[in-house]
Coordinates of C-alpha atoms in Angstrom, one line a residue:
M1 CA 40.8 78.3 -179.1
K2 CA 40.7 80.9 -181.8
N3 CA 44.5 80.9 -182.0
I4 CA 44.4 77.2 -182.6
N5 CA 41.6 77.0 -185.2
H6 CA 42.8 79.9 -187.2
V7 CA 46.5 79.4 -187.9
A8 CA 48.2 82.4 -189.4
G9 CA 48.7 82.4 -193.1
I10 CA 52.5 82.5 -192.9
F11 CA 52.5 79.3 -190.9
I12 CA 50.2 77.6 -193.4
C13 CA 52.6 78.5 -196.2
F14 CA 55.5 77.2 -194.1
I15 CA 53.8 73.9 -193.3
L16 CA 52.8 73.4 -197.0
L17 CA 56.4 73.2 -197.9
F18 CA 56.7 69.9 -196.1
T19 CA 53.3 68.4 -196.4
G20 CA 52.6 68.9 -200.1
C21 CA 54.3 65.9 -201.5
K22 CA 51.9 63.3 -202.9
K23 CA 54.2 60.4 -202.4
E24 CA 53.5 58.9 -198.9
I25 CA 56.8 57.1 -198.1
L26 CA 57.0 58.3 -194.5
D27 CA 57.3 61.2 -196.1
L28 CA 60.2 62.6 -198.0
T29 CA 59.2 66.2 -197.6
P30 CA 60.5 68.6 -196.5
Q31 CA 63.6 68.2 -198.7
D32 CA 67.0 68.9 -197.4
K33 CA 66.9 72.6 -198.2
I34 CA 63.9 74.1 -196.4
T35 CA 64.2 77.9 -196.1
D36 CA 63.1 78.5 -192.6
A37 CA 66.0 80.7 -191.4
Q38 CA 63.4 83.3 -190.2
F39 CA 61.6 80.7 -188.1
W40 CA 62.7 79.2 -184.8
K41 CA 63.4 82.6 -183.3
S42 CA 61.0 82.6 -180.3
S43 CA 58.6 80.5 -178.2
S44 CA 55.8 82.2 -180.2
D45 CA 57.2 80.4 -183.3
L46 CA 56.9 77.1 -181.4
Q47 CA 53.4 77.8 -180.4
L48 CA 52.5 78.7 -184.0
Y49 CA 53.9 75.5 -185.3
V50 CA 52.2 73.3 -182.6
N51 CA 48.9 75.0 -183.2
G52 CA 48.8 73.2 -186.5
F53 CA 48.7 69.8 -184.8
Y54 CA 45.6 70.9 -182.9
S55 CA 43.8 72.1 -186.0
R56 CA 44.8 69.2 -188.3
M57 CA 45.1 66.1 -186.0
L58 CA 42.2 66.4 -183.6
P59 CA 39.0 65.1 -185.0
T60 CA 36.0 67.3 -185.8
Y61 CA 32.5 66.0 -186.2
N62 CA 29.3 66.4 -188.1
G63 CA 27.3 64.6 -185.4
F64 CA 27.6 63.3 -181.9
S65 CA 28.5 59.6 -182.2
T66 CA 29.4 59.9 -185.9
L67 CA 33.1 60.1 -185.4
G68 CA 33.2 59.6 -181.7
I69 CA 35.4 61.6 -179.4
Y70 CA 38.6 60.6 -181.1
G71 CA 37.8 60.0 -184.7
L72 CA 36.9 56.4 -185.0
D73 CA 33.8 54.6 -186.4
A74 CA 32.2 55.3 -183.1
D75 CA 29.4 53.3 -181.6
Q76 CA 27.6 52.7 -184.9
G77 CA 30.6 50.3 -185.6
S78 CA 29.7 48.3 -182.5
D79 CA 26.7 46.6 -180.8
N80 CA 25.6 50.0 -179.3
M81 CA 24.2 51.8 -182.4
I82 CA 23.3 51.2 -186.0
L83 CA 22.7 53.4 -189.0
T84 CA 19.3 53.8 -190.9
S85 CA 21.0 54.0 -194.2
E86 CA 23.0 50.8 -194.2
Y87 CA 24.6 48.1 -192.0
N88 CA 28.2 48.4 -191.0
R89 CA 30.1 46.7 -193.8
A90 CA 33.5 46.7 -192.0
I91 CA 32.2 44.5 -189.1
N92 CA 30.4 42.4 -191.7
G93 CA 33.7 41.3 -193.2
E94 CA 33.2 43.1 -196.5
R95 CA 36.4 45.1 -196.6
T96 CA 39.1 44.3 -199.2
V97 CA 42.7 45.3 -199.5
P98 CA 42.8 48.8 -200.9
A99 CA 45.4 50.0 -203.4
T100 CA 45.9 53.1 -201.3
D101 CA 44.5 54.3 -198.0
G102 CA 44.6 57.7 -196.3
G103 CA 45.0 55.9 -193.0
W104 CA 48.5 55.0 -194.0
S105 CA 49.5 58.6 -194.4
W106 CA 52.7 59.6 -192.5
S107 CA 53.0 63.3 -193.4
E108 CA 51.9 64.5 -190.0
L109 CA 54.5 62.4 -188.3
R110 CA 57.1 64.2 -190.5
N111 CA 55.8 67.5 -189.3
I112 CA 56.0 66.4 -185.7
N113 CA 59.5 65.0 -186.0
Y114 CA 60.7 68.1 -187.8
F115 CA 59.5 70.2 -184.9
L116 CA 61.2 67.9 -182.3
A117 CA 64.5 68.1 -184.3
N118 CA 64.4 71.9 -184.5
Y119 CA 62.7 73.4 -181.4
N120 CA 66.1 73.7 -179.6
R121 CA 67.1 76.3 -182.1
V122 CA 64.9 78.7 -180.2
Q123 CA 66.8 80.7 -177.6
A124 CA 64.4 81.0 -174.7
A125 CA 64.0 79.8 -171.2
P126 CA 63.0 76.2 -170.7
A127 CA 59.7 77.2 -169.1
A128 CA 58.8 78.9 -172.4
V129 CA 59.8 76.0 -174.6
N130 CA 59.0 72.9 -172.6
P131 CA 55.2 73.1 -172.9
F132 CA 55.3 73.0 -176.7
V133 CA 57.7 70.2 -176.8
G134 CA 55.4 68.3 -174.5
E135 CA 52.5 69.0 -176.8
A136 CA 54.5 67.7 -179.8
L137 CA 55.2 64.5 -178.0
F138 CA 51.6 64.2 -177.0
F139 CA 50.6 64.5 -180.7
R140 CA 53.2 61.9 -181.8
A141 CA 51.7 59.6 -179.3
W142 CA 48.3 60.4 -180.7
F143 CA 49.5 59.7 -184.2
Y144 CA 51.0 56.4 -183.4
F145 CA 48.1 55.2 -181.2
E146 CA 45.8 55.6 -184.2
K147 CA 48.3 53.7 -186.4
M148 CA 48.8 50.9 -183.9
K149 CA 45.0 50.4 -183.4
A150 CA 44.5 50.2 -187.2
Y151 CA 47.5 48.2 -188.3
G152 CA 49.2 46.7 -185.3
D153 CA 52.9 46.4 -186.3
V154 CA 54.1 49.6 -187.9
P155 CA 57.5 51.3 -188.6
W156 CA 58.6 53.6 -185.8
I157 CA 60.2 56.8 -187.0
N158 CA 61.3 59.5 -184.6
I159 CA 63.5 61.7 -186.7
P160 CA 62.7 63.9 -189.7
L161 CA 63.7 61.9 -192.8
S162 CA 65.6 63.2 -195.7
V163 CA 65.8 62.0 -199.3
A164 CA 69.0 60.1 -198.4
D165 CA 67.4 58.1 -195.6
Q166 CA 66.3 55.2 -197.8
D167 CA 66.8 52.5 -195.1
L168 CA 64.5 54.4 -192.7
I169 CA 62.0 55.5 -195.3
Y170 CA 61.6 51.9 -196.4
G171 CA 61.9 50.5 -192.9
A172 CA 60.3 47.4 -191.5
R173 CA 57.3 47.2 -189.2
L174 CA 58.1 46.8 -185.5
K175 CA 56.1 44.6 -183.2
R176 CA 53.1 46.4 -181.6
N177 CA 54.5 46.1 -178.1
I178 CA 57.6 48.0 -179.2
I179 CA 55.4 50.7 -180.7
A180 CA 53.3 50.8 -177.5
D181 CA 56.4 51.1 -175.3
S182 CA 57.6 54.0 -177.5
I183 CA 54.2 55.7 -177.3
L184 CA 54.1 55.5 -173.6
N185 CA 57.7 56.7 -173.4
D186 CA 56.7 59.8 -175.4
L187 CA 53.9 60.4 -173.0
D188 CA 56.2 60.0 -170.0
R189 CA 58.4 62.7 -171.5
A190 CA 55.4 64.9 -172.3
I191 CA 54.0 64.5 -168.7
A192 CA 57.4 65.7 -167.4
L193 CA 57.4 68.8 -169.6
L194 CA 53.8 69.9 -169.7
P195 CA 52.3 72.4 -167.1
T196 CA 49.6 71.3 -164.8
K197 CA 46.0 72.4 -165.4
A198 CA 46.4 75.3 -163.1
L199 CA 49.3 76.7 -165.1
A200 CA 48.4 75.7 -168.6
Q201 CA 46.6 77.8 -171.2
G202 CA 43.0 76.9 -171.7
Q203 CA 42.2 74.3 -174.3
R204 CA 45.8 73.2 -174.7
V205 CA 47.2 69.9 -173.6
N206 CA 48.3 69.8 -170.0
K207 CA 50.0 67.3 -167.7
E208 CA 46.8 65.7 -166.6
I209 CA 45.4 65.3 -170.1
A210 CA 48.6 63.5 -171.1
M211 CA 48.2 61.3 -168.0
A212 CA 44.6 60.5 -169.0
F213 CA 45.7 59.7 -172.6
Q214 CA 48.5 57.4 -171.2
S215 CA 45.9 55.5 -169.1
R216 CA 43.8 55.0 -172.2
I217 CA 46.6 53.7 -174.3
A218 CA 48.1 51.4 -171.6
L219 CA 44.7 49.9 -170.8
Y220 CA 44.1 49.3 -174.5
E221 CA 47.4 47.6 -175.1
G222 CA 47.3 45.7 -171.8
T223 CA 43.9 44.1 -172.6
W224 CA 44.7 43.6 -176.2
E225 CA 47.8 41.6 -175.4
K226 CA 45.9 39.7 -172.6
Y227 CA 42.9 38.7 -174.6
H228 CA 44.6 38.2 -178.0
A229 CA 47.4 36.1 -176.5
G230 CA 48.0 32.9 -178.5
T231 CA 46.3 34.3 -181.6
V232 CA 47.8 35.8 -184.7
F233 CA 47.0 39.2 -183.2
G234 CA 48.9 38.6 -179.9
V235 CA 52.4 39.4 -178.8
N236 CA 54.6 36.4 -178.2
G237 CA 55.7 36.1 -174.6
S238 CA 53.5 39.0 -173.3
D239 CA 50.3 38.9 -171.4
G240 CA 49.8 42.7 -171.2
K241 CA 50.4 42.8 -167.4
K242 CA 53.0 45.6 -167.5
Y243 CA 50.6 47.8 -169.5
L244 CA 47.7 47.1 -167.1
E245 CA 49.9 48.1 -164.2
K246 CA 50.9 51.3 -166.0
A247 CA 47.2 52.1 -166.6
A248 CA 46.3 51.5 -163.0
A249 CA 49.2 53.5 -161.7
V250 CA 48.8 56.6 -163.9
S251 CA 45.0 56.8 -163.5
E252 CA 45.2 56.4 -159.8
A253 CA 47.9 59.1 -159.6
L254 CA 45.5 61.4 -161.6
I255 CA 42.6 60.5 -159.3
N256 CA 44.7 61.2 -156.2
S257 CA 45.8 64.6 -157.6
N258 CA 42.2 65.9 -157.2
V259 CA 42.7 68.2 -160.2
Y260 CA 39.5 67.0 -161.9
Q261 CA 36.1 66.0 -160.5
L262 CA 32.7 65.1 -161.9
D263 CA 30.2 67.7 -163.0
N264 CA 26.5 68.0 -162.5
T265 CA 26.2 65.7 -159.4
G266 CA 22.8 65.8 -157.9
V267 CA 21.4 67.8 -160.9
D268 CA 18.2 66.6 -162.6
F269 CA 19.2 65.3 -166.0
G270 CA 22.7 66.4 -165.1
Y271 CA 24.3 63.5 -167.0
W272 CA 22.6 64.6 -170.2
K273 CA 23.4 68.2 -169.7
L274 CA 27.1 67.3 -169.6
F275 CA 27.1 66.5 -173.3
N276 CA 25.4 69.5 -174.9
Q277 CA 27.3 72.6 -173.8
T278 CA 29.0 75.1 -176.1
D279 CA 31.7 76.1 -173.6
Y280 CA 33.4 73.7 -171.1
S281 CA 35.9 76.3 -169.8
A282 CA 34.5 76.1 -166.3
S283 CA 34.0 72.4 -166.3
K284 CA 35.6 70.3 -163.5
E285 CA 35.2 67.1 -165.6
I286 CA 35.8 67.9 -169.2
M287 CA 39.6 67.8 -169.6
F288 CA 40.1 68.5 -173.3
W289 CA 37.6 69.7 -175.9
R290 CA 37.2 71.6 -179.1
K291 CA 35.2 74.8 -179.3
Y292 CA 33.0 75.8 -182.2
S293 CA 32.4 79.6 -182.3
I294 CA 29.4 81.4 -183.8
T295 CA 31.3 84.7 -183.9
D296 CA 34.8 83.5 -184.9
N297 CA 33.7 81.1 -187.7
P298 CA 30.0 80.7 -188.2
A299 CA 30.4 78.3 -191.1
F300 CA 32.5 75.8 -189.1
G301 CA 30.5 73.7 -186.7
N302 CA 28.5 70.5 -186.6
N303 CA 25.0 69.5 -187.7
W304 CA 24.1 67.1 -184.9
V305 CA 21.8 69.6 -183.1
I306 CA 19.6 69.5 -186.1
T307 CA 19.6 65.9 -187.1
I308 CA 19.4 64.3 -183.7
K309 CA 16.0 65.7 -182.9
R310 CA 14.6 63.9 -186.0
G311 CA 16.5 60.6 -185.3
G312 CA 19.8 61.4 -186.8
G313 CA 19.8 58.5 -189.2
R314 CA 20.9 56.3 -186.2
G315 CA 19.4 54.2 -183.5
I316 CA 20.5 52.8 -180.2
T317 CA 20.2 49.1 -180.0
K318 CA 18.1 46.9 -177.7
N319 CA 21.3 45.2 -176.7
L320 CA 22.6 48.5 -175.2
V321 CA 19.3 49.4 -173.6
D322 CA 19.1 46.0 -171.9
A323 CA 22.6 46.5 -170.3
Y324 CA 21.3 49.3 -168.0
L325 CA 20.7 48.1 -164.4
C326 CA 17.5 48.6 -162.4
T327 CA 17.5 51.2 -159.6
D328 CA 18.4 48.5 -157.1
G329 CA 21.8 48.1 -158.8
Q330 CA 20.9 44.6 -160.2
P331 CA 20.4 43.6 -163.8
I332 CA 16.9 43.4 -165.4
S333 CA 17.0 39.6 -165.7
G334 CA 14.7 38.1 -163.0
N335 CA 14.3 41.5 -161.4
N336 CA 10.8 42.5 -160.2
L337 CA 11.6 46.1 -160.7
Y338 CA 11.8 45.6 -164.4
G339 CA 8.4 45.9 -166.0
G340 CA 9.3 45.0 -169.6
D341 CA 9.7 47.0 -172.8
N342 CA 6.3 47.3 -174.4
S343 CA 6.7 51.1 -174.4
L344 CA 9.5 53.6 -174.1
L345 CA 8.2 54.7 -170.7
Q346 CA 8.1 51.2 -169.5
V347 CA 11.6 50.4 -170.6
V348 CA 13.1 53.2 -168.6
A349 CA 10.9 52.8 -165.5
N350 CA 13.0 51.8 -162.4
R351 CA 16.2 51.8 -164.4
D352 CA 19.5 53.5 -164.1
P353 CA 18.7 57.2 -164.8
R354 CA 21.4 57.4 -167.5
L355 CA 19.2 55.3 -169.8
N356 CA 16.4 57.9 -169.8
Q357 CA 19.1 60.6 -170.4
T358 CA 20.6 58.7 -173.3
I359 CA 17.4 57.8 -175.2
C360 CA 14.3 59.9 -176.0
T361 CA 11.1 59.0 -174.1
P362 CA 7.7 60.8 -174.0
D363 CA 7.9 61.8 -170.4
G364 CA 7.5 65.5 -171.0
K365 CA 11.1 66.2 -170.0
H366 CA 12.9 65.4 -173.3
T367 CA 13.2 68.9 -174.9
L368 CA 14.1 68.8 -178.6
L369 CA 14.0 72.6 -179.1
Q370 CA 13.8 75.3 -176.5
S371 CA 11.5 77.8 -178.2
L372 CA 8.1 79.2 -177.3
P373 CA 6.5 76.8 -177.0
A374 CA 9.2 74.2 -176.5
E375 CA 9.2 71.2 -178.8
I376 CA 9.0 68.1 -176.6
F377 CA 9.7 64.5 -177.8
T378 CA 6.6 62.5 -178.3
L379 CA 7.3 60.0 -181.1
P380 CA 10.4 58.7 -182.7
G381 CA 11.4 59.9 -186.2
F382 CA 10.1 57.1 -188.4
T383 CA 9.3 59.6 -191.2
G384 CA 11.4 61.9 -193.3
A385 CA 14.7 61.4 -195.1
I386 CA 16.5 58.2 -194.4
S387 CA 19.5 60.3 -193.1
D388 CA 17.2 61.7 -190.4
K389 CA 15.0 58.8 -189.3
T390 CA 15.6 56.6 -186.3
A391 CA 17.0 53.2 -187.0
T392 CA 15.6 51.3 -184.0
G393 CA 12.9 53.4 -182.3
Y394 CA 15.4 54.1 -179.5
Q395 CA 16.3 57.6 -180.5
S396 CA 19.4 59.2 -179.1
Y397 CA 19.0 62.1 -176.6
K398 CA 22.6 62.2 -175.4
G399 CA 24.4 65.0 -177.2
L400 CA 21.3 67.0 -178.2
N401 CA 21.5 70.7 -177.6
P402 CA 18.0 72.2 -177.7
D403 CA 19.2 75.8 -177.7
P404 CA 17.4 77.5 -180.7
V405 CA 20.5 79.7 -181.2
M406 CA 22.0 76.7 -182.8
Q407 CA 19.5 77.0 -185.7
Q408 CA 19.4 80.7 -186.2
N409 CA 22.6 81.0 -188.3
I410 CA 23.6 78.7 -191.1
S411 CA 21.4 75.7 -191.9
N412 CA 22.5 72.5 -190.2
I413 CA 25.3 74.2 -188.2
G414 CA 25.5 73.9 -184.5
Y415 CA 28.2 74.8 -181.9
T416 CA 28.1 72.2 -179.2
G417 CA 31.6 71.6 -177.9
L418 CA 33.4 68.3 -178.9
I419 CA 34.7 66.4 -175.9
Y420 CA 38.0 64.5 -176.3
F421 CA 38.8 63.6 -172.7
R422 CA 36.6 63.6 -169.6
Y423 CA 37.4 62.6 -166.1
A424 CA 34.9 59.8 -166.0
E425 CA 37.0 57.8 -168.4
V426 CA 39.9 58.0 -166.0
L427 CA 37.8 56.5 -163.2
L428 CA 36.7 53.7 -165.5
N429 CA 40.3 53.1 -166.8
F430 CA 41.5 52.7 -163.2
A431 CA 38.7 50.3 -162.2
E432 CA 39.1 48.1 -165.3
A433 CA 42.9 47.9 -165.1
K434 CA 42.7 46.8 -161.5
A435 CA 40.0 44.3 -162.2
E436 CA 42.0 42.8 -165.1
L437 CA 45.0 42.6 -162.7
G438 CA 42.8 40.8 -160.1
T439 CA 43.6 43.6 -157.5
L440 CA 40.3 45.6 -157.6
T441 CA 39.1 46.2 -154.0
Q442 CA 35.9 47.7 -152.7
A443 CA 38.0 50.7 -151.7
D444 CA 39.1 51.1 -155.4
I445 CA 35.5 50.9 -156.5
D446 CA 34.5 53.5 -154.0
K447 CA 37.0 56.0 -155.5
S448 CA 36.0 55.3 -159.0
I449 CA 32.7 53.6 -160.0
K450 CA 30.8 54.8 -156.9
K451 CA 31.4 58.5 -158.0
L452 CA 29.8 57.8 -161.4
R453 CA 26.8 56.1 -159.8
D454 CA 26.4 58.8 -157.1
R455 CA 26.0 61.4 -159.8
V456 CA 22.8 59.7 -161.0
G457 CA 21.6 58.3 -157.7
M458 CA 22.4 54.7 -158.4
P459 CA 23.6 52.3 -155.6
N460 CA 27.3 51.5 -155.5
L461 CA 28.8 48.4 -157.1
T462 CA 29.4 46.1 -154.1
I463 CA 31.8 43.2 -154.8
T464 CA 30.1 40.8 -152.4
A465 CA 26.6 41.5 -153.8
I466 CA 27.3 40.8 -157.5
R467 CA 24.5 38.6 -158.7
N468 CA 24.9 36.2 -161.6
D469 CA 23.4 37.7 -164.8
P470 CA 22.5 35.1 -167.5
N471 CA 22.8 37.9 -170.0
W472 CA 26.4 38.8 -169.2
G473 CA 28.4 39.3 -172.4
F474 CA 31.4 37.5 -171.0
P475 CA 30.2 34.5 -168.9
E476 CA 33.6 32.9 -168.9
L477 CA 35.0 35.9 -166.9
S478 CA 34.4 36.9 -163.4
G479 CA 31.3 38.7 -162.4
L480 CA 33.4 41.6 -161.3
I481 CA 35.0 42.1 -164.7
N482 CA 31.6 41.8 -166.3
E483 CA 30.1 44.5 -164.1
V484 CA 33.1 46.8 -164.6
R485 CA 32.7 46.4 -168.3
R486 CA 29.0 47.1 -168.0
E487 CA 29.7 50.3 -166.1
R488 CA 32.0 51.4 -168.8
R489 CA 29.5 50.7 -171.6
V490 CA 26.7 52.6 -169.8
E491 CA 28.7 55.6 -168.8
L492 CA 30.5 56.0 -172.1
A493 CA 27.5 55.0 -174.3
V494 CA 27.6 56.5 -177.9
E495 CA 30.8 58.4 -177.2
G496 CA 32.9 56.3 -179.5
F497 CA 34.6 53.9 -177.2
R498 CA 32.7 50.7 -177.8
K499 CA 34.3 49.5 -181.0
D500 CA 37.8 49.9 -179.4
D501 CA 36.6 48.0 -176.4
I502 CA 35.2 45.1 -178.4
F503 CA 38.4 44.8 -180.4
R504 CA 40.8 45.0 -177.4
W505 CA 38.8 42.4 -175.5
A506 CA 39.0 40.1 -178.5
S507 CA 35.2 39.7 -178.1
A508 CA 33.8 40.1 -181.6
N509 CA 33.1 36.3 -181.5
K510 CA 30.7 36.9 -178.6
L511 CA 29.3 40.4 -179.4
L512 CA 29.4 40.8 -183.2
L513 CA 29.6 37.5 -185.0
G514 CA 26.1 36.3 -185.9
W515 CA 24.6 39.3 -184.0
K516 CA 21.4 40.8 -185.5
P517 CA 20.8 44.4 -184.3
K518 CA 17.4 44.8 -182.7
G519 CA 15.4 47.8 -181.6
A520 CA 12.3 48.7 -179.7
K521 CA 8.9 46.9 -180.0
R522 CA 7.2 48.3 -183.1
D523 CA 3.6 47.7 -182.1
Q524 CA 3.7 50.4 -179.4
W525 CA 3.3 52.9 -182.3
N526 CA 0.4 51.3 -184.1
G527 CA -2.1 54.0 -184.9
A528 CA 0.5 56.8 -184.3
F529 CA 1.9 56.3 -187.8
P530 CA 0.5 54.9 -191.0
A531 CA 0.9 51.2 -191.4
A532 CA 3.1 51.8 -194.5
V533 CA 5.5 53.8 -192.4
L534 CA 5.9 51.2 -189.7
N535 CA 6.0 48.3 -192.1
A536 CA 9.2 49.7 -193.6
Y537 CA 10.7 48.6 -190.3
P538 CA 10.6 44.8 -190.2
V539 CA 10.4 43.0 -186.9
D540 CA 11.6 39.7 -185.5
A541 CA 9.3 36.9 -184.1
N542 CA 9.0 38.8 -180.8
G543 CA 8.0 42.1 -182.4
Y544 CA 11.3 43.9 -182.0
I545 CA 12.5 46.1 -184.9
E546 CA 15.1 44.4 -186.9
L547 CA 16.0 46.9 -189.6
Y548 CA 18.4 44.8 -191.6
Q549 CA 16.3 41.6 -191.6
N550 CA 15.6 41.7 -195.3
I551 CA 19.2 42.4 -196.4
G552 CA 20.7 39.2 -197.7
A553 CA 24.2 40.0 -196.5
M554 CA 22.8 40.2 -192.9
S555 CA 20.5 37.2 -193.0
S556 CA 22.6 35.4 -190.5
G557 CA 23.8 38.4 -188.6
Y558 CA 27.2 40.1 -188.9
K559 CA 29.9 38.0 -190.5
F560 CA 33.0 39.4 -188.7
N561 CA 36.1 37.5 -189.8
L562 CA 37.7 36.6 -186.5
N563 CA 41.0 35.7 -188.1
R564 CA 41.3 39.0 -190.0
D565 CA 39.0 41.9 -189.1
Y566 CA 40.6 43.0 -185.9
L567 CA 43.2 44.9 -187.9
S568 CA 43.1 46.8 -191.2
P569 CA 45.0 45.8 -194.3
V570 CA 48.2 47.6 -195.3
P571 CA 47.5 49.2 -198.7
Q572 CA 48.8 47.1 -201.6
N573 CA 50.7 50.0 -203.1
E574 CA 52.7 50.4 -199.9
L575 CA 53.6 46.7 -199.9
T576 CA 54.8 47.0 -203.4
L577 CA 56.8 50.1 -202.7
N578 CA 58.3 48.7 -199.5
P579 CA 58.5 44.9 -199.3
K580 CA 59.9 45.2 -195.7
L581 CA 56.3 45.9 -194.7
L582 CA 55.5 42.3 -195.4
P583 CA 53.9 40.1 -194.3
Q584 CA 50.5 41.6 -194.7
N585 CA 48.2 41.7 -191.7
P586 CA 46.7 38.3 -190.8
G587 CA 44.0 37.1 -193.2
W588 CA 44.4 39.8 -195.8

């Protein structure tokens, strides 16, 4: 990916001509007289231009589960994970309408539309041009999906605007379902133009990646419209069915293509090993990822390999830990296989192996650093800087790369690859879309969820054997939907999906409002740490760590505003500049 991460200087200068304007009104730049007569001569020019989308639009990270796989608040903005430093103020209803907000920037859309309006000036065979057009359409879909998730209704602009285009520059917001249709249409076009994995260049968007993205977006919008129906966030006259059908169809087509498979099946700690590699070029499962190179750019990487082994300033919640099934495929409630949670070893005994590969336990197998001798996890990081310590006693292991090479160059810089799409998500998208449509069969489960469970030696989900779980997060829904959602939560834990899932299911009232994040039982470490260290971690009446207990704003749990906080506010300056953006999002 060197050609993507290190864009040639001439291209940077060219791009700056139409991204440098400070005024973000969808944006005016470039002006009418861009001097680009020497550009648009060959397909290499197209590649050079599109490379900029990869380097600028795809998220980077300074830590696994900090930004998540596609640049959101990740799982620390959900019921899966919390921070040591502070509670999540956004889901506690503490946001206000900003004067300006970088999330409302439209300059990158201007760059994409400029490309789409000019690529046909290149005189080259369609086979040399089409892949880059498909990539540009993919990135426009990426751009608009992020905007739709944040703001709901937004303007749709698909041409490069000039200074004279006042009506479009100050255009009105379109309903979110129109935006969703336009996004999916862009991806339909991209899928038709992009090469398959077998023909595509490595680490560039291919046909199958675009299909995976389309399944993600269609599932998001389908469930959003289904579960927000009848509320201020819904779409009048729509139940999301057509999007769910699209998600089911495109994900099933990708599954049936047999282009991708799962990695590390039957491998001890194979699930954990999937998330700490520096190179995924040979992976059958990792569809799209970012490479960090020690030789190409040693100062550009991530610091998660360093911080995670001390706790990472984060902690996995008891709520997530309790979601993992026992090895018989049944929940922990009323299950004789479940021995309780008085110790880390006890909590993972007879449980889905993904739990012991997601949190650190003192079983002698959790390597924090592969040196001589190896550093093995024994105790959570309750000491040290607040940015390093664990928040709950359940310390993340998923994403840790113990290779000492990571620490031999620049302090706090590591080179674990960043995953954007993996095949497991496609399997889960398929199962969930079918479940929401009421058409999920055992055969469908066998081609999706069963593969995920087979990897870790868990029994299959059998429709006729689903047992009522008093701890289901969604008791008003079918047991099948609850179990499909559980599988998604467990498989994708701390990868950055959970906040989106809670929002699209309109389930903050069940999962966030009034919820007090808990951790492990503190008494298990009595004697291992000074009392003063442990006492800094308050506990509830049952002895579980409740880090935010003494924070007044969290005294009654999260105060998510159900009538407002599912969407972000449009910045006040933008509303003043363009009254057509009114009304403001609900509740703001």
